[in-house]
Coordinates of C-alpha atoms in Angstrom, one line a residue:
M1 CA -39.5 -36.8 54.4
S2 CA -39.7 -36.1 50.7
S3 CA -39.7 -37.4 47.2
S4 CA -37.3 -36.3 44.5
R5 CA -37.5 -35.3 40.9
A6 CA -35.7 -32.9 38.6
P7 CA -36.7 -29.3 39.6
N8 CA -37.5 -26.5 37.2
S9 CA -35.0 -23.6 37.2
V10 CA -36.2 -20.1 38.1
S11 CA -32.8 -18.5 38.5
G12 CA -33.6 -15.5 36.4
S13 CA -36.5 -14.3 38.5
L14 CA -34.6 -14.7 41.8
A15 CA -31.1 -13.8 40.6
G16 CA -29.1 -12.4 43.5
V17 CA -31.8 -13.1 46.1
S18 CA -30.7 -15.1 49.2
P19 CA -32.7 -17.9 50.8
A20 CA -33.3 -15.8 53.9
E21 CA -34.8 -13.0 51.8
V22 CA -37.1 -15.5 50.0
A23 CA -38.2 -16.9 53.3
A24 CA -39.0 -13.3 54.5
G25 CA -41.1 -12.9 51.4
L26 CA -43.2 -15.9 52.3
R27 CA -43.5 -15.2 56.1
H28 CA -46.9 -13.7 55.7
L29 CA -48.3 -17.1 54.8
P30 CA -49.1 -19.8 57.4
G31 CA -46.9 -22.9 57.6
L32 CA -43.6 -21.2 56.6
V33 CA -40.8 -23.8 56.3
F34 CA -37.2 -22.6 55.9
L35 CA -34.6 -25.3 55.9
D36 CA -31.6 -23.1 56.0
S37 CA -28.0 -24.2 55.0
S38 CA -26.8 -20.9 56.4
T39 CA -23.1 -21.8 56.2
A40 CA -23.2 -23.5 52.8
D41 CA -21.5 -20.5 51.0
E42 CA -18.5 -20.5 53.4
P43 CA -15.2 -22.0 52.0
G44 CA -15.2 -25.8 52.0
Q45 CA -19.0 -26.1 52.7
P46 CA -20.8 -26.5 49.3
G47 CA -21.5 -30.1 48.6
R48 CA -21.7 -31.1 52.3
V49 CA -24.7 -28.8 52.8
R50 CA -25.9 -28.1 49.3
Y51 CA -29.6 -27.0 49.4
S52 CA -31.7 -24.5 51.2
I53 CA -35.5 -25.0 51.0
V54 CA -38.3 -22.5 51.4
T55 CA -42.0 -23.2 51.3
A56 CA -45.3 -22.3 52.9
L57 CA -49.1 -22.8 52.9
P58 CA -49.3 -26.6 53.4
E59 CA -52.3 -28.4 51.8
R60 CA -53.0 -30.1 55.2
T61 CA -51.4 -30.8 58.5
V62 CA -50.8 -34.3 59.9
T63 CA -50.5 -34.6 63.7
G64 CA -50.3 -37.5 66.2
N65 CA -47.8 -39.4 68.3
I66 CA -45.0 -41.4 66.7
G67 CA -45.6 -44.3 69.1
A68 CA -49.2 -44.8 68.1
D69 CA -49.6 -43.0 64.8
E70 CA -46.5 -43.8 62.7
G71 CA -48.8 -45.4 60.1
V72 CA -50.5 -42.1 59.6
L73 CA -47.2 -40.5 58.5
R74 CA -46.4 -43.3 56.2
E75 CA -49.8 -43.2 54.5
A76 CA -49.6 -39.4 54.1
L77 CA -46.2 -39.6 52.5
C78 CA -47.2 -42.5 50.2
A79 CA -50.3 -40.6 49.1
M80 CA -48.1 -37.8 47.8
V81 CA -45.9 -40.0 45.6
P82 CA -48.1 -39.9 42.4
S83 CA -48.2 -36.0 42.5
A84 CA -44.4 -35.8 42.5
R85 CA -44.2 -37.6 39.1
A86 CA -41.7 -40.2 38.5
G87 CA -38.4 -38.9 37.2
V88 CA -34.6 -39.3 37.5
D89 CA -33.5 -38.8 41.1
V90 CA -31.2 -35.8 41.1
G91 CA -30.8 -35.7 44.9
A92 CA -32.9 -32.5 45.2
P93 CA -35.9 -32.4 47.6
A94 CA -39.4 -32.2 46.2
A95 CA -42.9 -32.5 47.5
G96 CA -43.1 -34.1 50.9
L97 CA -44.0 -33.8 54.6
Y98 CA -42.0 -31.2 56.6
G99 CA -42.3 -30.7 60.3
C100 CA -41.0 -32.1 63.6
V101 CA -41.3 -34.8 66.2
G102 CA -41.0 -33.7 69.8
Y103 CA -39.2 -35.4 72.7
D104 CA -42.6 -36.7 73.8
G105 CA -43.2 -38.3 70.4
D106 CA -45.9 -35.8 69.4
F107 CA -45.4 -34.8 65.7
V108 CA -46.7 -32.1 63.4
F109 CA -46.0 -32.3 59.7
G110 CA -47.3 -30.1 56.9
E111 CA -48.0 -31.5 53.4
Y112 CA -46.2 -29.4 50.9
R113 CA -46.4 -29.9 47.1
S114 CA -44.3 -27.0 45.9
L115 CA -40.9 -25.8 47.2
L116 CA -38.4 -23.1 46.3
V117 CA -34.9 -24.8 46.4
F118 CA -31.6 -23.0 46.3
D119 CA -28.6 -25.0 45.1
H120 CA -25.6 -23.4 46.9
L121 CA -23.2 -25.4 44.8
A122 CA -24.6 -24.1 41.5
Q123 CA -25.9 -20.8 42.9
R124 CA -29.3 -21.4 41.3
W125 CA -32.9 -21.3 42.3
S126 CA -35.4 -24.0 41.3
V127 CA -39.1 -24.7 41.8
S128 CA -39.6 -28.3 42.9
G129 CA -42.9 -30.1 43.0
D130 CA -46.3 -28.9 41.8
G131 CA -48.0 -25.5 42.4
D132 CA -47.0 -21.8 42.2
I133 CA -45.1 -21.2 45.4
L134 CA -43.0 -18.6 43.5
G135 CA -46.1 -16.5 42.8
L136 CA -46.8 -16.2 46.5
V137 CA -43.7 -14.3 47.4
R138 CA -45.0 -10.9 48.5
W139 CA -42.2 -8.5 47.3
D140 CA -40.6 -7.8 44.0
A141 CA -37.8 -10.4 43.1
G142 CA -34.4 -8.9 43.7
S143 CA -35.4 -6.4 46.4
A144 CA -34.7 -7.4 50.0
P145 CA -37.7 -7.2 52.3
E146 CA -37.5 -5.2 55.5
W147 CA -36.6 -7.3 58.5
K148 CA -38.9 -7.0 61.5
S149 CA -37.2 -6.6 64.9
P150 CA -37.4 -9.7 67.0
G151 CA -38.9 -7.7 69.9
P152 CA -38.0 -7.4 73.5
R153 CA -35.2 -9.2 75.2
L154 CA -36.2 -12.6 76.6
E155 CA -34.9 -13.8 80.0
F156 CA -34.6 -17.6 80.0
E157 CA -34.7 -19.7 83.2
T158 CA -34.4 -23.4 83.9
Q159 CA -35.9 -25.6 86.6
M160 CA -32.8 -27.7 86.8
G161 CA -30.0 -26.1 88.8
Q162 CA -26.3 -26.3 87.9
E163 CA -25.5 -28.7 90.7
D164 CA -28.2 -31.1 89.6
F165 CA -27.1 -30.9 86.0
V166 CA -23.4 -31.6 86.9
R167 CA -24.5 -34.6 89.0
R168 CA -26.3 -36.1 86.0
V169 CA -23.2 -35.5 83.8
R170 CA -21.1 -37.4 86.3
A171 CA -23.6 -40.2 86.5
A172 CA -23.5 -40.5 82.7
Q173 CA -19.7 -40.6 82.8
E174 CA -19.8 -43.4 85.3
Y175 CA -22.3 -45.4 83.1
I176 CA -19.9 -44.9 80.1
A177 CA -16.9 -46.0 82.1
A178 CA -18.8 -49.1 83.2
G179 CA -19.6 -50.0 79.6
D180 CA -23.4 -49.7 80.2
I181 CA -23.8 -47.0 77.6
Y182 CA -21.5 -45.4 75.0
Q183 CA -23.2 -42.1 74.5
V184 CA -25.8 -39.9 76.1
N185 CA -27.2 -36.5 75.3
L186 CA -28.0 -34.4 78.4
S187 CA -29.9 -31.2 78.1
R188 CA -31.7 -28.7 80.2
K189 CA -35.0 -27.1 79.2
F190 CA -35.0 -23.3 79.4
V191 CA -38.2 -21.3 79.4
A192 CA -38.8 -17.6 78.9
G193 CA -42.0 -15.7 79.5
G194 CA -43.4 -13.0 77.2
C195 CA -42.8 -15.0 74.0
R196 CA -46.0 -13.9 72.5
S197 CA -44.6 -10.4 72.2
V198 CA -41.6 -11.7 70.2
D199 CA -41.6 -12.0 66.4
P200 CA -40.5 -15.6 65.9
F201 CA -39.0 -15.1 62.4
G202 CA -37.2 -12.0 63.5
F203 CA -35.9 -14.0 66.5
Y204 CA -34.7 -16.7 64.1
R205 CA -32.9 -14.2 61.9
K206 CA -31.0 -12.9 65.0
L207 CA -30.2 -16.5 66.0
R208 CA -28.7 -17.4 62.6
E209 CA -26.6 -14.3 62.7
I210 CA -25.2 -15.1 66.1
S211 CA -24.9 -18.9 65.6
P212 CA -25.0 -19.9 61.9
A213 CA -25.0 -23.7 61.3
P214 CA -25.2 -26.0 58.3
F215 CA -28.5 -27.5 59.2
S216 CA -30.5 -24.5 60.5
A217 CA -34.3 -24.3 60.3
Y218 CA -37.3 -22.2 60.9
L219 CA -40.7 -24.0 61.0
D220 CA -44.0 -22.4 61.6
L221 CA -46.2 -25.2 62.7
G222 CA -49.2 -23.2 64.0
D223 CA -49.0 -23.1 67.8
R224 CA -45.5 -24.5 67.7
K225 CA -42.6 -22.7 66.2
V226 CA -39.2 -24.4 65.7
L227 CA -36.0 -22.3 65.6
S228 CA -32.9 -24.5 65.1
T229 CA -29.2 -24.0 64.4
S230 CA -27.9 -27.6 64.3
P231 CA -24.3 -28.6 63.3
E232 CA -25.5 -32.0 62.0
P233 CA -28.5 -33.9 60.9
V234 CA -30.0 -36.3 63.4
S235 CA -31.6 -38.6 60.8
Y236 CA -32.3 -38.7 57.0
T237 CA -35.1 -40.4 55.2
H238 CA -35.2 -40.5 51.4
L239 CA -37.7 -41.9 49.0
T240 CA -36.6 -42.4 45.4
L241 CA -39.4 -42.7 42.9
P242 CA -39.4 -45.6 40.4
T243 CA -38.3 -44.5 36.9
K244 CA -38.7 -46.1 33.5
I245 CA -36.6 -45.4 30.5
V246 CA -38.6 -45.6 27.2

């Protein structure tokens, strides 16, 4: 959830530096958000997935449950609108709330007022919003940071066996054939022990190498870390600020 206004170009200071390298340069800060269009530079992709976003150090964190506290999210977003300054909507993200909503409805969102935005179509970096997020990068611009190993191999297990999962798939097919539903997303939860010994960002780097996707993401939300490689967006909310030509 974000507001939009024209960003300020910083292409010279980050020339030749990839979004993944910039994210690594901010990983020492709490609340790292990396919305990663990791396939955007492949042939035929720019324009469909145009931007990658990197930010960190939220001013505050908003938590709750979407069923009972949706108003809290709306109030937090509306409170940020004046700081984003009214301007022409160029379609680029700016200050906003970045986080996630879990399957149980619990949400965690950080309030970010400054973003580093890479335009894959124009091959250009910009600073969007207020603040000096660029000044927080901990390595010299243009030099790639050293990647940290993700750590030991994780062994994932699930409490739902293969037979039970197949039974549910067949039941879903029967519901579809009967016309009761037209789509269902079935999934199994996999759990691995020893996760505290794993570097989450290093693990995400390995994940994006193995399974790059147009809507990938790494979110450091305190006790919760989100590592995602998604082929499509689930939802999109956009707020255009009012503008006045004088």
